[in-house]
C-alpha cells in the first residue's frame, strides 16, 4: 500500500475510509472524486449505504429497482476503486421515520 501525504493532496496517516450515505448515486456524484483519489493512493475505501434505492426513479431502467440500484452501486464501486460495499435495509424515502439508537422516542 502506498502512503498518503502532501504529494497526493491528502493528509498523512489516513489508513482507511468509510463513506456513509443515505441514497443511491451519492457515492458517485457527491464523493466520487475523493473516493477515487483515496483508493488510487492506496487507502482502503468502503461505502455503507442505508437504502437499496427502491424509491428512486431511473426513467430508462426496468425491473426491480432494489436489484437494479444495488447493481449500479456495485458497478460504481468498481469504477471508483471502492473495496467494500454494504447496503442497509432501511426504507428508501423514509429514513426520517427511522429512530436513531439511543434517542428518545417521539
PDB file of C-alpha atoms in Angstrom:
ATOM      1  CA  UNK A   1       0.000   0.000   0.000  1.00  0.00           C
ATOM      2  CA  UNK A   2       1.354   3.405  -0.876  1.00  0.00           C
ATOM      3  CA  UNK A   3       1.390   6.118   1.756  1.00  0.00           C
ATOM      4  CA  UNK A   4      -0.812   9.142   1.603  1.00  0.00           C
ATOM      5  CA  UNK A   5       0.521  12.624   2.081  1.00  0.00           C
ATOM      6  CA  UNK A   6       1.001  16.088   0.707  1.00  0.00           C
ATOM      7  CA  UNK A   7       2.176  14.749  -2.670  1.00  0.00           C
ATOM      8  CA  UNK A   8      -1.326  13.371  -3.235  1.00  0.00           C
ATOM      9  CA  UNK A   9      -3.119  16.305  -1.644  1.00  0.00           C
ATOM     10  CA  UNK A  10      -4.079  14.150   1.328  1.00  0.00           C
ATOM     11  CA  UNK A  11      -3.082  14.439   4.966  1.00  0.00           C
ATOM     12  CA  UNK A  12      -0.648  11.853   6.297  1.00  0.00           C
ATOM     13  CA  UNK A  13      -1.976   8.978   8.337  1.00  0.00           C
ATOM     14  CA  UNK A  14      -5.230   8.175   6.543  1.00  0.00           C
ATOM     15  CA  UNK A  15      -5.438   4.421   6.999  1.00  0.00           C
ATOM     16  CA  UNK A  16      -8.948   3.646   5.741  1.00  0.00           C
ATOM     17  CA  UNK A  17     -12.146   5.464   4.830  1.00  0.00           C
ATOM     18  CA  UNK A  18     -15.810   4.606   5.253  1.00  0.00           C
ATOM     19  CA  UNK A  19     -18.300   6.743   3.320  1.00  0.00           C
ATOM     20  CA  UNK A  20     -21.740   6.595   4.966  1.00  0.00           C
ATOM     21  CA  UNK A  21     -24.535   7.525   2.580  1.00  0.00           C
ATOM     22  CA  UNK A  22     -28.301   7.545   2.556  1.00  0.00           C
ATOM     23  CA  UNK A  23     -29.242   7.372  -1.107  1.00  0.00           C
ATOM     24  CA  UNK A  24     -28.202   5.940  -4.475  1.00  0.00           C
ATOM     25  CA  UNK A  25     -25.615   7.807  -6.545  1.00  0.00           C
ATOM     26  CA  UNK A  26     -24.252   9.817  -3.585  1.00  0.00           C
ATOM     27  CA  UNK A  27     -21.045   7.777  -3.774  1.00  0.00           C
ATOM     28  CA  UNK A  28     -20.556   8.919  -7.375  1.00  0.00           C
ATOM     29  CA  UNK A  29     -21.965  12.437  -7.540  1.00  0.00           C
ATOM     30  CA  UNK A  30     -21.049  13.564  -4.059  1.00  0.00           C
ATOM     31  CA  UNK A  31     -17.852  11.709  -3.247  1.00  0.00           C
ATOM     32  CA  UNK A  32     -16.676  10.016  -6.436  1.00  0.00           C
ATOM     33  CA  UNK A  33     -13.571  12.141  -6.933  1.00  0.00           C
ATOM     34  CA  UNK A  34     -12.482  11.815  -3.317  1.00  0.00           C
ATOM     35  CA  UNK A  35     -13.088   8.049  -3.183  1.00  0.00           C
ATOM     36  CA  UNK A  36     -11.100   7.609  -6.407  1.00  0.00           C
ATOM     37  CA  UNK A  37      -8.245   9.763  -5.095  1.00  0.00           C
ATOM     38  CA  UNK A  38      -8.129   7.828  -1.833  1.00  0.00           C
ATOM     39  CA  UNK A  39      -8.335   4.368  -3.373  1.00  0.00           C
ATOM     40  CA  UNK A  40      -5.787   5.339  -6.027  1.00  0.00           C
ATOM     41  CA  UNK A  41      -3.436   6.419  -3.233  1.00  0.00           C
ATOM     42  CA  UNK A  42      -3.682   3.006  -1.606  1.00  0.00           C
ATOM     43  CA  UNK A  43      -6.231   3.878   1.065  1.00  0.00           C
ATOM     44  CA  UNK A  44      -8.777   1.073   1.538  1.00  0.00           C
ATOM     45  CA  UNK A  45     -12.224   2.546   0.970  1.00  0.00           C
ATOM     46  CA  UNK A  46     -15.691   1.253   1.797  1.00  0.00           C
ATOM     47  CA  UNK A  47     -19.233   2.502   1.281  1.00  0.00           C
ATOM     48  CA  UNK A  48     -22.181   1.963   3.606  1.00  0.00           C
ATOM     49  CA  UNK A  49     -25.465   2.994   2.029  1.00  0.00           C
ATOM     50  CA  UNK A  50     -28.545   2.888   4.242  1.00  0.00           C
ATOM     51  CA  UNK A  51     -31.069   2.132   1.466  1.00  0.00           C
ATOM     52  CA  UNK A  52     -31.260  -0.057  -1.610  1.00  0.00           C
ATOM     53  CA  UNK A  53     -32.745   2.772  -3.681  1.00  0.00           C
ATOM     54  CA  UNK A  54     -36.095   1.151  -4.330  1.00  0.00           C
ATOM     55  CA  UNK A  55     -37.916   4.512  -4.363  1.00  0.00           C
ATOM     56  CA  UNK A  56     -35.642   6.209  -6.893  1.00  0.00           C
ATOM     57  CA  UNK A  57     -36.806   6.959 -10.411  1.00  0.00           C
ATOM     58  CA  UNK A  58     -34.308   5.959 -13.105  1.00  0.00           C
ATOM     59  CA  UNK A  59     -36.546   6.543 -16.135  1.00  0.00           C
ATOM     60  CA  UNK A  60     -34.688   4.307 -18.563  1.00  0.00           C
ATOM     61  CA  UNK A  61     -34.423   1.229 -16.306  1.00  0.00           C
ATOM     62  CA  UNK A  62     -36.969  -1.550 -15.965  1.00  0.00           C
ATOM     63  CA  UNK A  63     -37.188  -4.241 -13.318  1.00  0.00           C
ATOM     64  CA  UNK A  64     -36.982  -4.428  -9.541  1.00  0.00           C
ATOM     65  CA  UNK A  65     -35.405  -1.109  -8.546  1.00  0.00           C
ATOM     66  CA  UNK A  66     -33.959  -2.666  -5.399  1.00  0.00           C
ATOM     67  CA  UNK A  67     -31.905  -5.028  -7.574  1.00  0.00           C
ATOM     68  CA  UNK A  68     -31.180  -2.503 -10.346  1.00  0.00           C
ATOM     69  CA  UNK A  69     -29.906   0.192  -7.974  1.00  0.00           C
ATOM     70  CA  UNK A  70     -27.838  -2.306  -5.972  1.00  0.00           C
ATOM     71  CA  UNK A  71     -26.182  -3.442  -9.209  1.00  0.00           C
ATOM     72  CA  UNK A  72     -25.460   0.161 -10.155  1.00  0.00           C
ATOM     73  CA  UNK A  73     -23.748   0.687  -6.795  1.00  0.00           C
ATOM     74  CA  UNK A  74     -21.586  -2.407  -7.317  1.00  0.00           C
ATOM     75  CA  UNK A  75     -20.545  -1.110 -10.752  1.00  0.00           C
ATOM     76  CA  UNK A  76     -19.814   2.386  -9.403  1.00  0.00           C
ATOM     77  CA  UNK A  77     -17.733   0.892  -6.582  1.00  0.00           C
ATOM     78  CA  UNK A  78     -15.579  -0.984  -9.098  1.00  0.00           C
ATOM     79  CA  UNK A  79     -15.036   2.190 -11.136  1.00  0.00           C
ATOM     80  CA  UNK A  80     -14.183   4.234  -8.034  1.00  0.00           C
ATOM     81  CA  UNK A  81     -11.849   1.615  -6.583  1.00  0.00           C
ATOM     82  CA  UNK A  82     -14.043   1.039  -3.519  1.00  0.00           C
ATOM     83  CA  UNK A  83     -13.121  -2.267  -1.925  1.00  0.00           C
ATOM     84  CA  UNK A  84     -16.243  -2.979   0.104  1.00  0.00           C
ATOM     85  CA  UNK A  85     -19.920  -2.070  -0.178  1.00  0.00           C
ATOM     86  CA  UNK A  86     -22.616  -2.703   2.406  1.00  0.00           C
ATOM     87  CA  UNK A  87     -26.315  -1.985   1.972  1.00  0.00           C
ATOM     88  CA  UNK A  88     -28.610  -1.381   4.913  1.00  0.00           C
ATOM     89  CA  UNK A  89     -32.208  -2.449   4.927  1.00  0.00           C
ATOM     90  CA  UNK A  90     -33.690   0.928   5.735  1.00  0.00           C
ATOM     91  CA  UNK A  91     -36.699   2.171   3.728  1.00  0.00           C
ATOM     92  CA  UNK A  92     -35.751   4.413   0.812  1.00  0.00           C
ATOM     93  CA  UNK A  93     -37.579   7.702   1.030  1.00  0.00           C
ATOM     94  CA  UNK A  94     -38.455   7.220   4.695  1.00  0.00           C
ATOM     95  CA  UNK A  95     -35.182   7.478   6.613  1.00  0.00           C
ATOM     96  CA  UNK A  96     -36.642  10.331   8.647  1.00  0.00           C
ATOM     97  CA  UNK A  97     -39.033   7.839  10.250  1.00  0.00           C
ATOM     98  CA  UNK A  98     -36.219   5.574  11.500  1.00  0.00           C
ATOM     99  CA  UNK A  99     -35.352   6.359  15.126  1.00  0.00           C
ATOM    100  CA  UNK A 100     -31.713   6.912  15.992  1.00  0.00           C
ATOM    101  CA  UNK A 101     -30.367   4.390  18.523  1.00  0.00           C
ATOM    102  CA  UNK A 102     -30.332   5.886  21.990  1.00  0.00           C
ATOM    103  CA  UNK A 103     -32.557   8.833  21.100  1.00  0.00           C
ATOM    104  CA  UNK A 104     -35.833   9.438  22.939  1.00  0.00           C
ATOM    105  CA  UNK A 105     -38.893   8.100  21.158  1.00  0.00           C
ATOM    106  CA  UNK A 106     -41.322  10.617  19.725  1.00  0.00           C
TER     107      UNK A 106
END
